[in-house]
């Protein structure tokens, strides 16, 4: 592990393995792809036709016009009642040709104010986690399932997610990422159309949509701020993403 990666891990509060523990830690990372293959097979049962993933459109031509049209539609959207209480829509941010697409659940108060996903303390932790696998925030694309903030930061309601989901589907098709990182229970359950707890969804690779894009689930950084002991677990999820991106397309 590079000194820089160690520094970022320390920054997000993860103890770096040294000496004797290093061999075991490396073995664990080396074994990950084998475990992933088995998990991916198991995951196939979740992403069957009829699920949201199966309905995901294939990649579409990522023209400037296509992006601008989509952004304008979102800005003007009044499909669900959340438009009445939002300060502004939160479309998404980052490289439009990113290899990694990060998907969260919905804007919070800071995001609603700034118009950008994952800002504030949770956003800073997410940025540090991404940097730790060599991906600065500007190198990925970040979006939410909902583009408007649910009042009081309540969970998104299924009908809100249903009404909003076509925007995210089009973002996924435009970015056409090599991997998707679903951040938090709500995002993971919606994308995979399952009610399995996040503890059973993380630590494996799913295949998303007709393009079969690898999808990894991890904990929401807001949860990690409340439960720092889980940061090491989240780190193993991020290592999985790193391995997926290292593989040849
Ligand atoms: S949450 Fe989505 S569907 Fe609801 S108003 Fe905002 S953009 Fe439209």
JSON list of N, CA and C and ligand atoms in Angstrom, two decimals, residues 74 77-80 82-83 86 89 146-148 160 163-164 167, ligand 1:
[
{"chain": "A", "resi": 74, "resn": "UNK", "atom": "N", "xyz": [-35.11, 17.76, -15.11]},
{"chain": "A", "resi": 74, "resn": "UNK", "atom": "CA", "xyz": [-35.05, 17.60, -13.66]},
{"chain": "A", "resi": 74, "resn": "UNK", "atom": "C", "xyz": [-35.31, 18.94, -12.97]},
{"chain": "A", "resi": 77, "resn": "UNK", "atom": "N", "xyz": [-38.96, 19.68, -12.84]},
{"chain": "A", "resi": 77, "resn": "UNK", "atom": "CA", "xyz": [-39.83, 18.56, -12.50]},
{"chain": "A", "resi": 77, "resn": "UNK", "atom": "C", "xyz": [-40.77, 18.88, -11.33]},
{"chain": "A", "resi": 78, "resn": "UNK", "atom": "N", "xyz": [-42.04, 18.51, -11.53]},
{"chain": "A", "resi": 78, "resn": "UNK", "atom": "CA", "xyz": [-43.03, 18.64, -10.46]},
{"chain": "A", "resi": 78, "resn": "UNK", "atom": "C", "xyz": [-43.81, 17.33, -10.33]},
{"chain": "A", "resi": 79, "resn": "UNK", "atom": "N", "xyz": [-43.17, 16.23, -10.69]},
{"chain": "A", "resi": 79, "resn": "UNK", "atom": "CA", "xyz": [-43.88, 14.95, -10.71]},
{"chain": "A", "resi": 79, "resn": "UNK", "atom": "C", "xyz": [-44.35, 14.51, -9.33]},
{"chain": "A", "resi": 80, "resn": "UNK", "atom": "N", "xyz": [-43.56, 14.77, -8.32]},
{"chain": "A", "resi": 80, "resn": "UNK", "atom": "CA", "xyz": [-44.00, 14.38, -6.97]},
{"chain": "A", "resi": 80, "resn": "UNK", "atom": "C", "xyz": [-44.01, 15.61, -6.07]},
{"chain": "A", "resi": 82, "resn": "UNK", "atom": "N", "xyz": [-42.41, 16.50, -3.61]},
{"chain": "A", "resi": 82, "resn": "UNK", "atom": "CA", "xyz": [-41.16, 17.05, -3.07]},
{"chain": "A", "resi": 82, "resn": "UNK", "atom": "C", "xyz": [-40.76, 18.35, -3.76]},
{"chain": "A", "resi": 83, "resn": "UNK", "atom": "N", "xyz": [-41.32, 18.62, -4.93]},
{"chain": "A", "resi": 83, "resn": "UNK", "atom": "CA", "xyz": [-40.95, 19.87, -5.60]},
{"chain": "A", "resi": 83, "resn": "UNK", "atom": "C", "xyz": [-41.44, 21.08, -4.80]},
{"chain": "A", "resi": 86, "resn": "UNK", "atom": "N", "xyz": [-38.59, 21.71, -1.91]},
{"chain": "A", "resi": 86, "resn": "UNK", "atom": "CA", "xyz": [-37.16, 21.79, -2.22]},
{"chain": "A", "resi": 86, "resn": "UNK", "atom": "C", "xyz": [-36.72, 23.26, -2.35]},
{"chain": "A", "resi": 89, "resn": "UNK", "atom": "N", "xyz": [-33.36, 21.52, -7.13]},
{"chain": "A", "resi": 89, "resn": "UNK", "atom": "CA", "xyz": [-33.10, 20.11, -7.43]},
{"chain": "A", "resi": 89, "resn": "UNK", "atom": "C", "xyz": [-31.59, 19.86, -7.30]},
{"chain": "A", "resi": 146, "resn": "UNK", "atom": "N", "xyz": [-33.31, 10.14, -5.57]},
{"chain": "A", "resi": 146, "resn": "UNK", "atom": "CA", "xyz": [-34.22, 11.30, -5.61]},
{"chain": "A", "resi": 146, "resn": "UNK", "atom": "C", "xyz": [-33.43, 12.56, -5.89]},
{"chain": "A", "resi": 147, "resn": "UNK", "atom": "N", "xyz": [-34.01, 13.43, -6.68]},
{"chain": "A", "resi": 147, "resn": "UNK", "atom": "CA", "xyz": [-33.35, 14.70, -7.00]},
{"chain": "A", "resi": 147, "resn": "UNK", "atom": "C", "xyz": [-33.82, 15.85, -6.10]},
{"chain": "A", "resi": 148, "resn": "UNK", "atom": "N", "xyz": [-34.78, 15.60, -5.25]},
{"chain": "A", "resi": 148, "resn": "UNK", "atom": "CA", "xyz": [-35.27, 16.63, -4.33]},
{"chain": "A", "resi": 148, "resn": "UNK", "atom": "C", "xyz": [-35.24, 16.10, -2.90]},
{"chain": "A", "resi": 160, "resn": "UNK", "atom": "N", "xyz": [-42.24, 8.11, -4.56]},
{"chain": "A", "resi": 160, "resn": "UNK", "atom": "CA", "xyz": [-41.33, 9.19, -4.98]},
{"chain": "A", "resi": 160, "resn": "UNK", "atom": "C", "xyz": [-40.18, 8.61, -5.79]},
{"chain": "A", "resi": 163, "resn": "UNK", "atom": "N", "xyz": [-41.34, 7.65, -9.27]},
{"chain": "A", "resi": 163, "resn": "UNK", "atom": "CA", "xyz": [-41.53, 8.78, -10.18]},
{"chain": "A", "resi": 163, "resn": "UNK", "atom": "C", "xyz": [-40.20, 9.38, -10.63]},
{"chain": "A", "resi": 164, "resn": "UNK", "atom": "N", "xyz": [-39.20, 9.31, -9.77]},
{"chain": "A", "resi": 164, "resn": "UNK", "atom": "CA", "xyz": [-37.91, 9.96, -10.04]},
{"chain": "A", "resi": 164, "resn": "UNK", "atom": "C", "xyz": [-36.92, 9.05, -10.76]},
{"chain": "A", "resi": 167, "resn": "UNK", "atom": "N", "xyz": [-35.02, 9.45, -14.25]},
{"chain": "A", "resi": 167, "resn": "UNK", "atom": "CA", "xyz": [-33.91, 10.41, -14.39]},
{"chain": "A", "resi": 167, "resn": "UNK", "atom": "C", "xyz": [-32.58, 9.72, -14.09]},
{"chain": "B", "resi": 1, "resn": "LIG", "atom": "S1", "xyz": [-37.97, 14.09, -6.39]},
{"chain": "B", "resi": 1, "resn": "LIG", "atom": "FE1", "xyz": [-37.76, 13.61, -8.56]},
{"chain": "B", "resi": 1, "resn": "LIG", "atom": "S2", "xyz": [-39.85, 13.16, -9.26]},
{"chain": "B", "resi": 1, "resn": "LIG", "atom": "FE2", "xyz": [-40.01, 14.31, -7.31]},
{"chain": "B", "resi": 1, "resn": "LIG", "atom": "S3", "xyz": [-40.18, 16.46, -7.96]},
{"chain": "B", "resi": 1, "resn": "LIG", "atom": "FE3", "xyz": [-38.01, 16.04, -7.56]},
{"chain": "B", "resi": 1, "resn": "LIG", "atom": "S4", "xyz": [-37.15, 15.52, -9.56]},
{"chain": "B", "resi": 1, "resn": "LIG", "atom": "FE4", "xyz": [-39.38, 15.33, -9.73]}
]
